[in-house]
XYZ file of N, CA, C and O in Angstrom:
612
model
N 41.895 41.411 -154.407
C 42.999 41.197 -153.468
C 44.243 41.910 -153.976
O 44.552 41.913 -155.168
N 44.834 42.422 -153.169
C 46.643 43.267 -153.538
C 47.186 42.496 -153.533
O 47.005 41.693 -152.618
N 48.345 42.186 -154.679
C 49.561 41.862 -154.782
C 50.322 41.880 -153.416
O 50.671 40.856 -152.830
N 50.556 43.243 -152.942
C 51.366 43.399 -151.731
C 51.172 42.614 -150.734
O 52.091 42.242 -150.004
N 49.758 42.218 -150.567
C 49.023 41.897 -149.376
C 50.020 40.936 -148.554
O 50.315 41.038 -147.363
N 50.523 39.857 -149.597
C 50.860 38.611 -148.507
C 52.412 39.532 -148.097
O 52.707 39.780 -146.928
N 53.069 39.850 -148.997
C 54.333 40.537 -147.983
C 53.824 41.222 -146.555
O 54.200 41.015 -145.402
N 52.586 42.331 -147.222
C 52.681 43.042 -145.884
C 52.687 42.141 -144.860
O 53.237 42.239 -143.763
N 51.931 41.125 -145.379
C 51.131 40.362 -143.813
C 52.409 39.546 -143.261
O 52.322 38.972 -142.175
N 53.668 39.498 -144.068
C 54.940 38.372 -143.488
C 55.404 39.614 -142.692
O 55.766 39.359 -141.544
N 55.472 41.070 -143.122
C 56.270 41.814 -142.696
C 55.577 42.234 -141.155
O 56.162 43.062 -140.458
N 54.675 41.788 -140.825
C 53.779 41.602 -139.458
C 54.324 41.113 -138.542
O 54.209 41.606 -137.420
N 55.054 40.026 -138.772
C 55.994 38.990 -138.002
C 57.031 39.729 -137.696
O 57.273 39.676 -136.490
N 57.767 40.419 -138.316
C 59.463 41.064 -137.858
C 59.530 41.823 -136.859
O 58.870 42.840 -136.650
N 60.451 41.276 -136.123
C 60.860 42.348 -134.845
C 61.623 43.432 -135.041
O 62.827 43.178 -135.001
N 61.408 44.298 -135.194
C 62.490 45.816 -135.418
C 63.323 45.748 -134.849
O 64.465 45.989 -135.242
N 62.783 45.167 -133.013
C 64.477 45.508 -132.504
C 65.426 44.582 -132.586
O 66.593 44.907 -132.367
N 65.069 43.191 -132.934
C 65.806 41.952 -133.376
C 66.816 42.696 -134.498
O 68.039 42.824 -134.457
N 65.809 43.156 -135.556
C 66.204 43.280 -136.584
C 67.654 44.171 -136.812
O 68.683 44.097 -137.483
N 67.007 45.084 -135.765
C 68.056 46.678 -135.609
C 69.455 45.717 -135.050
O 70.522 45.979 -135.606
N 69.456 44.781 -134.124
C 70.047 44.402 -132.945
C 71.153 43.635 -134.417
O 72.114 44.256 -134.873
N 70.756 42.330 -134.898
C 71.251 41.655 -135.883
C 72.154 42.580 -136.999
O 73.240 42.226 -137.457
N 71.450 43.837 -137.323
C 72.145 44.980 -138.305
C 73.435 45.372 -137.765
O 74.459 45.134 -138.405
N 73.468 45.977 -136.596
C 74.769 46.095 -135.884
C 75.720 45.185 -135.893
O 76.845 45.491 -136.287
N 75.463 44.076 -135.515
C 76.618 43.455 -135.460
C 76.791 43.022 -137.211
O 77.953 42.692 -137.451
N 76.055 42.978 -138.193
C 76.470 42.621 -139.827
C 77.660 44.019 -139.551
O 78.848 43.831 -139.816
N 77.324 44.973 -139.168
C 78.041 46.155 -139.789
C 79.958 45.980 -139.295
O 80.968 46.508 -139.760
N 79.816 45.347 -138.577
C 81.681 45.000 -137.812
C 82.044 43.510 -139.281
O 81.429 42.698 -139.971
N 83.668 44.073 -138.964
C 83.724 43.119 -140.243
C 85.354 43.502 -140.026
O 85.762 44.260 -139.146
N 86.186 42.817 -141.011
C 87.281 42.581 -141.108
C 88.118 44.517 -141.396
O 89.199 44.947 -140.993
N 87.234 45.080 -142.068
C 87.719 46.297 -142.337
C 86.893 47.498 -141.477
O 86.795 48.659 -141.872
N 86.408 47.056 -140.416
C 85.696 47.844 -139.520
C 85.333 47.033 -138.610
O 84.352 46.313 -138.798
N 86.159 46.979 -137.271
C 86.315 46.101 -136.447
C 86.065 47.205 -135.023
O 85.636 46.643 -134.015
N 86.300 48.604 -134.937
C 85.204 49.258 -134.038
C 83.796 50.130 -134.679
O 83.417 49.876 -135.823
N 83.324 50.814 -134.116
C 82.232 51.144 -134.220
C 81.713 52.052 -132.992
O 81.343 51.707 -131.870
N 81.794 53.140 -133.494
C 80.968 54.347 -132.323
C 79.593 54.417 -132.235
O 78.860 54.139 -133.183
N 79.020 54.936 -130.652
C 77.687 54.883 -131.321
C 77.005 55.545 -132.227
O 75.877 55.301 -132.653
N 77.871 56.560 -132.563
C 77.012 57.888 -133.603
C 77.087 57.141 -134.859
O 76.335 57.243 -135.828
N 78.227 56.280 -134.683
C 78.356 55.687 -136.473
C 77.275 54.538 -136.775
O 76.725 54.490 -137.875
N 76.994 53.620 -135.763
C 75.774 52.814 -135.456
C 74.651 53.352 -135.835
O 74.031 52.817 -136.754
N 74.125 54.586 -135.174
C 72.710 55.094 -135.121
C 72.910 55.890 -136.547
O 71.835 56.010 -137.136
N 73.850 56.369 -137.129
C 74.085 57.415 -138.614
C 73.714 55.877 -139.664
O 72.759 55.616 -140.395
N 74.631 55.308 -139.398
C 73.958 53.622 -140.593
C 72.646 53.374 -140.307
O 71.897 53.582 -141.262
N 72.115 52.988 -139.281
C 70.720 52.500 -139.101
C 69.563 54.233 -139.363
O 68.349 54.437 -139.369
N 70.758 55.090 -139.535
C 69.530 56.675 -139.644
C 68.492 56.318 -138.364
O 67.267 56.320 -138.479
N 69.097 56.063 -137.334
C 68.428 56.420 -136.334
C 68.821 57.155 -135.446
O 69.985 57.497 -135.657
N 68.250 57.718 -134.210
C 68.989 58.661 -133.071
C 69.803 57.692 -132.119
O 69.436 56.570 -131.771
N 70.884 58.282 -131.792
C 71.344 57.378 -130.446
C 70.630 57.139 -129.822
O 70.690 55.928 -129.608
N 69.723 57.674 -129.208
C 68.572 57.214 -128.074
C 67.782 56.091 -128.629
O 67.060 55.472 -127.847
N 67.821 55.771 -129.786
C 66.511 54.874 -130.348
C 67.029 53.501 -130.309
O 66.388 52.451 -130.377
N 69.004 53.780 -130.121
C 69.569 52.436 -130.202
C 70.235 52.294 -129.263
O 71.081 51.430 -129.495
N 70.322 52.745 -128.164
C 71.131 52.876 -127.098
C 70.693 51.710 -126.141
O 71.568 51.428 -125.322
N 69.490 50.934 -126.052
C 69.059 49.397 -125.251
C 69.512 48.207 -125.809
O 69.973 47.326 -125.084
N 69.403 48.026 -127.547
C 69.677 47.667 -127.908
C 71.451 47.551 -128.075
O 71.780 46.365 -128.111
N 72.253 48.196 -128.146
C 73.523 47.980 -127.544
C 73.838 47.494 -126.628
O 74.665 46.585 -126.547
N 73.058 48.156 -125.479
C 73.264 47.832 -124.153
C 72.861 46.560 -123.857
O 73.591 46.027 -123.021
N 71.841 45.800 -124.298
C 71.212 44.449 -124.218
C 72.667 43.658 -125.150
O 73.383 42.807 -124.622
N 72.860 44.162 -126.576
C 74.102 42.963 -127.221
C 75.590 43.047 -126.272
O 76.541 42.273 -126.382
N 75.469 44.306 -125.255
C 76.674 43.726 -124.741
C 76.818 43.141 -123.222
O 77.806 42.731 -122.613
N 75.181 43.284 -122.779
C 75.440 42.237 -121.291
C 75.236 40.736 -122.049
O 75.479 39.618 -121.596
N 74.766 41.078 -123.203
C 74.881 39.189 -123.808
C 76.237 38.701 -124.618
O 76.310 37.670 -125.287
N 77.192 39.570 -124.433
C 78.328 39.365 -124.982
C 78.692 39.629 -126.298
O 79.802 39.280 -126.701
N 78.024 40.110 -126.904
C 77.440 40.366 -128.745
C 78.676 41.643 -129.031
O 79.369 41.645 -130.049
N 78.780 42.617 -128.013
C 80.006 43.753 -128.097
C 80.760 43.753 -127.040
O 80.525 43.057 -126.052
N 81.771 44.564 -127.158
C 82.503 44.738 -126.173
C 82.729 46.242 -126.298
O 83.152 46.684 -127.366
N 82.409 47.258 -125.019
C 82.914 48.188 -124.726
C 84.379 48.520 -124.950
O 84.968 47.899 -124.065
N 85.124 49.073 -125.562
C 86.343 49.462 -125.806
C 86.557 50.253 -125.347
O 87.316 50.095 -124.391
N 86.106 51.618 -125.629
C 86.455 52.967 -125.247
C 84.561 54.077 -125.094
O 83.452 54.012 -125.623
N 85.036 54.667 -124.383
C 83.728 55.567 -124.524
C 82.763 55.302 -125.914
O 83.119 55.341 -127.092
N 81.669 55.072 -125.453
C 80.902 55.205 -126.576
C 81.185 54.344 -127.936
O 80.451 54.611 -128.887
N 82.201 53.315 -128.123
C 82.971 52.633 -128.823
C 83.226 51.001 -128.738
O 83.891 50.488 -127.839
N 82.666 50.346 -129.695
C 82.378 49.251 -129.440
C 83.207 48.213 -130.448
O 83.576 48.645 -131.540
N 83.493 46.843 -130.066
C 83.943 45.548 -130.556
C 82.888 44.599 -130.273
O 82.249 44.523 -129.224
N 82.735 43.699 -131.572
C 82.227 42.596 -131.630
C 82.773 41.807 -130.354
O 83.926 41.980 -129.960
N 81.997 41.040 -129.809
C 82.300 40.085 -128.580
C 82.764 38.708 -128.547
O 82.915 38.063 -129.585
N 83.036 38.152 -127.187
C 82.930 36.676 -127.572
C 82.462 35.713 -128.225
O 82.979 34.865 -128.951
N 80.457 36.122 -127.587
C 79.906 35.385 -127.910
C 79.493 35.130 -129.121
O 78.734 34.196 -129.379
N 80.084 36.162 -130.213
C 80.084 35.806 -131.591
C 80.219 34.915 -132.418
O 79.592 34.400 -133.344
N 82.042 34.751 -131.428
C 83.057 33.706 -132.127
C 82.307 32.135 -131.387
O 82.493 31.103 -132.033
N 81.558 32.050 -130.166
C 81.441 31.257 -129.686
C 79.733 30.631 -130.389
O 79.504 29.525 -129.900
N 79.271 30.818 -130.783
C 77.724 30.736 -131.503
C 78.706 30.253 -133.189
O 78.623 29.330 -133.999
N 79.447 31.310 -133.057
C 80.131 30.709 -135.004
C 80.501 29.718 -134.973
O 80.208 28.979 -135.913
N 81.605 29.039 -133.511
C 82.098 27.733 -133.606
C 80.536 26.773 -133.292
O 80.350 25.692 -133.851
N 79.801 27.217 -132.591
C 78.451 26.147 -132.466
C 77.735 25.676 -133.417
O 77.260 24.555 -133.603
N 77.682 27.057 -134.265
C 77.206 26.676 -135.985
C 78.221 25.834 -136.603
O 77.583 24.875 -137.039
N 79.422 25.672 -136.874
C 80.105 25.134 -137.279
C 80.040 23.943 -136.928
O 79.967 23.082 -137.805
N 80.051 23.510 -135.281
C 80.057 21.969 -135.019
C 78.828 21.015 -135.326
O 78.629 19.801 -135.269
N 78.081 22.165 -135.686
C 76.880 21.585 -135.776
C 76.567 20.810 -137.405
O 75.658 20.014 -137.643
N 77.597 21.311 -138.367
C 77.566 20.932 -139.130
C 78.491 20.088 -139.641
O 79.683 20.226 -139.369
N 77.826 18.672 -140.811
C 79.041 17.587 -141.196
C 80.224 18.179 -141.630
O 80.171 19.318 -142.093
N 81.577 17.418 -141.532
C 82.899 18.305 -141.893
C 82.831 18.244 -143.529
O 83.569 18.921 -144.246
N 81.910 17.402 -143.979
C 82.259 17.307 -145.609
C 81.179 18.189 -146.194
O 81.488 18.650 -147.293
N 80.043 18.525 -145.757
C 79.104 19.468 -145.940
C 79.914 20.848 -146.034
O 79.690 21.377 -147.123
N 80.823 21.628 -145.196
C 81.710 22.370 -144.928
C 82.497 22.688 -146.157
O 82.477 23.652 -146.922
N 83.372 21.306 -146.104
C 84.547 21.252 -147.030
C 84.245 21.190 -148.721
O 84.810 21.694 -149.692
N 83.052 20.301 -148.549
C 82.646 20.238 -149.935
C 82.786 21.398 -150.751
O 83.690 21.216 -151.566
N 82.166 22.701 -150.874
C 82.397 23.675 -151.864
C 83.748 24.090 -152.030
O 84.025 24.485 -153.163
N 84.724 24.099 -151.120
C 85.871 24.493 -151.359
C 86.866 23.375 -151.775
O 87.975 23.693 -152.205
N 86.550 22.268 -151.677
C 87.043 21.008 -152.293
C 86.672 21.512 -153.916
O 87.444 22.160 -154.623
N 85.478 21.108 -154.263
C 84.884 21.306 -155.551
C 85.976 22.641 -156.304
O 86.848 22.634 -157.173
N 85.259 23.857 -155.290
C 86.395 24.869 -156.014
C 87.874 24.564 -156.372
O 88.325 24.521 -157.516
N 88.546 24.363 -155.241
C 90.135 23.897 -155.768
C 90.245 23.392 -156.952
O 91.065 23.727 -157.807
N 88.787 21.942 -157.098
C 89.094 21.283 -158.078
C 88.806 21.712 -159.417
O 89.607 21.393 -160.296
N 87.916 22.303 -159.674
C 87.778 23.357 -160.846
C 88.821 23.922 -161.026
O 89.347 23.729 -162.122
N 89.483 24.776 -160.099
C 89.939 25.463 -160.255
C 91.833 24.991 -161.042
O 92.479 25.552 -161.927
N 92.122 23.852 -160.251
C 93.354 23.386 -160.514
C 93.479 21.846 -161.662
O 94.494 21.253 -162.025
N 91.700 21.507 -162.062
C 91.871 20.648 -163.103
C 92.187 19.167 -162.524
O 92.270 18.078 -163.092
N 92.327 19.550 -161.190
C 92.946 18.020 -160.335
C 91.933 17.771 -159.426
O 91.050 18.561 -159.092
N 92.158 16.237 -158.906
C 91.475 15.509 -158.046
C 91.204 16.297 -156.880
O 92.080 17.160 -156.945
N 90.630 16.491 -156.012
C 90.881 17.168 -154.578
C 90.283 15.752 -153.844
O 89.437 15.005 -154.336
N 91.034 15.576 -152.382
C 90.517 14.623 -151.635
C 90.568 15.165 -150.220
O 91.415 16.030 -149.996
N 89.760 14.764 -149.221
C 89.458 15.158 -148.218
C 89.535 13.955 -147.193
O 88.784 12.993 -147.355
N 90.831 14.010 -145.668
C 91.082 13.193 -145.295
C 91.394 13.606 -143.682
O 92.064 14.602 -143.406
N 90.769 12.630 -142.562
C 91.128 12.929 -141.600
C 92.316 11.964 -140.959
O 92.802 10.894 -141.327
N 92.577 12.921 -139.727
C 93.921 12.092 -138.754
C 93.366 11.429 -137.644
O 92.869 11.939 -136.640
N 93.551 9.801 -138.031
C 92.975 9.882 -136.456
C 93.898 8.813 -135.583
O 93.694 7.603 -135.690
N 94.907 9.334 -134.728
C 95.863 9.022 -134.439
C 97.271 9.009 -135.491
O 97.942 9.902 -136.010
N 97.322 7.579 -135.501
C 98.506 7.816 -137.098
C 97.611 7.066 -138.591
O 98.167 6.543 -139.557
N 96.899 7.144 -138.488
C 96.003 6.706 -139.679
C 95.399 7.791 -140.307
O 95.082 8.737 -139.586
N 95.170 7.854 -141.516
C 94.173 8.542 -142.182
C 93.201 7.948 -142.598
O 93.224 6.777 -142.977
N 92.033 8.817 -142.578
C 90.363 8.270 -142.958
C 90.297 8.970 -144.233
O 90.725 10.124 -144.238
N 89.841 8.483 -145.309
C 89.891 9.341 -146.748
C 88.371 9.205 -146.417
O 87.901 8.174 -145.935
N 87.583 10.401 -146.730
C 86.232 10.468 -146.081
C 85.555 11.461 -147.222
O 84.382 11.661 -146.904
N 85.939 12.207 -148.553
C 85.515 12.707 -149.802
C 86.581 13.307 -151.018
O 87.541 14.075 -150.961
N 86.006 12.661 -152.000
C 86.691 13.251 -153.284
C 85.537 13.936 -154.167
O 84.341 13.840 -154.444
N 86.730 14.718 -154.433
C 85.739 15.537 -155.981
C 86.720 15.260 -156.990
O 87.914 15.482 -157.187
N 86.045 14.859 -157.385
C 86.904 14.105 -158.898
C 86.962 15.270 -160.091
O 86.334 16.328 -160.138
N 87.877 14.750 -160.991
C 87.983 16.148 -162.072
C 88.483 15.472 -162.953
O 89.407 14.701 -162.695
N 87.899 15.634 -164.387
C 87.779 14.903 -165.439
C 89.470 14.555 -166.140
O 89.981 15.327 -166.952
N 90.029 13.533 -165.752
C 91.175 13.305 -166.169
C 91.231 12.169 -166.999
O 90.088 11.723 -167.099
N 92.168 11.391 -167.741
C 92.255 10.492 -168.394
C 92.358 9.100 -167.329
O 91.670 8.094 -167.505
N 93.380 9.264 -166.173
C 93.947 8.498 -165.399
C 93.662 9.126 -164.082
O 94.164 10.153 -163.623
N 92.825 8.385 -163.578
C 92.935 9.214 -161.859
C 92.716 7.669 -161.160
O 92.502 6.655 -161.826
N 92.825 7.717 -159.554
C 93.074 7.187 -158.600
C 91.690 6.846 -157.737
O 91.006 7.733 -157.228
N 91.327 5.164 -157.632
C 90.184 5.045 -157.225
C 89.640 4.447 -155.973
O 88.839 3.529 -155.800
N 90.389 5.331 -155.024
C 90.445 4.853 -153.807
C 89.036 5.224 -153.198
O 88.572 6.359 -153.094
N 88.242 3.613 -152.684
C 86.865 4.070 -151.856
C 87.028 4.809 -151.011
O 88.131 4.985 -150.493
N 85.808 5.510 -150.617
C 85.709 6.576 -149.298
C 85.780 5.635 -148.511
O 85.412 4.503 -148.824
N 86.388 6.017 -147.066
C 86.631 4.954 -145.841
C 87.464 3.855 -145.267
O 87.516 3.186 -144.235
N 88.256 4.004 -146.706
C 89.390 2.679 -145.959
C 90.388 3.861 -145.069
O 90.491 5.066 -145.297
N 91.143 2.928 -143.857
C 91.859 3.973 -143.276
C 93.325 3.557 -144.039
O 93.552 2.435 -144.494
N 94.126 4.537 -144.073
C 95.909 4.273 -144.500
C 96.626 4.810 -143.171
O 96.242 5.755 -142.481
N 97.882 3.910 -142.937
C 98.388 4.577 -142.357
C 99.336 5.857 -142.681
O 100.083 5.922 -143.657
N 99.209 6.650 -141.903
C 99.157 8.386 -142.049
C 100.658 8.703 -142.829
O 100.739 9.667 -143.590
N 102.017 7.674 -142.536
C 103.064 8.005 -142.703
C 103.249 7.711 -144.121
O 103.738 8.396 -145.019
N 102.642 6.291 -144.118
C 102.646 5.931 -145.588
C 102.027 5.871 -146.347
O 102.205 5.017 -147.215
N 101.070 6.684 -146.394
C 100.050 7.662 -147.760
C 100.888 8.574 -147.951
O 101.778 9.152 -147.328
N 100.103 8.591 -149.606
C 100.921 10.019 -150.253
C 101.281 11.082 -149.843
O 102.379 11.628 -149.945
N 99.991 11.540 -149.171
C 99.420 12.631 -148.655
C 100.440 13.393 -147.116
O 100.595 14.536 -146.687
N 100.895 12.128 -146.738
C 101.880 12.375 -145.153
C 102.669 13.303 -145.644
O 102.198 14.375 -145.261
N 103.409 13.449 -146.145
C 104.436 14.531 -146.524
C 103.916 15.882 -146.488
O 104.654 16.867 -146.506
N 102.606 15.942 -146.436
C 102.071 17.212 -146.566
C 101.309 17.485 -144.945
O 100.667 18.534 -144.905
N 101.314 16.933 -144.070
C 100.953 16.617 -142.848
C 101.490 17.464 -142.343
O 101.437 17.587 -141.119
């Protein structure tokens, strides 16, 4: 039996044009926010013709936006699938790594707290190895004005 064998046989499953389709839009980004088609088909080393449905399919689904001749922007439905992923996930699942980070990073407590009306919900801490820290359970609510934290509201 080959080594290779079981890859080849996963690589059986992949859709090229999924694949091609998904590549395009990785390639738009904060420092390349249009995109021609020659510059599309020159990254993927393919011909315009080979990617020209595939465009045309990500932008009746909203995936680009026509700008200018031949010249394309990421679309709505980008931002709108990113916020779906997002809601879809817990807010402390989210927050957690960048809680953690701060707290590494600054040696201090980090706490994580929502508004709901004039109350706050303290709902996660990442604790950070201090002599004296503060041991408030997850879940009691405070009111919002008179927690510590209001001033920073």
């Amino acid at each position: 039996m080959n080594t290779s064998e079981p890859a080849e046989r996963e690589n059986d499953y992949r859709v090229p044009a999924l694949q091609r389709g998904l590549c395009i839009l990785q390639m738009f980004g904060a420092s390349q926010r249009t995109l021609a088609m020659a510059e599309i088909a020159e990254r993927l080393g393919l011909s315009v013709s080979a990617i020209y449905r595939i465009v045309h399919t990500l932008i009746e689904m909203g995936y680009l936006r026509n700008v200018a001749k031949n010249t394309y922007e990421l679309g709505p439905q980008v931002v709108s699938d990113g916020f779906s992923y997002l809601a879809s996930r817990d807010l402390v699942d989210i927050a957690l790594p960048h809680l953690n980070g701060l707290r590494d990073r600054t040696s201090l407590s980090c706490h994580l707290t929502i508004r709901e009306h004039t109350d706050s919900l303290y709902i996660y801490r990442a604790f950070a190895a201090q002599r004296l820290s503060v041991n408030i359970p997850i879940a009691p609510g405070f009111h919002a004005i008179a927690a510590p934290w209001a001033a920073s509201c």
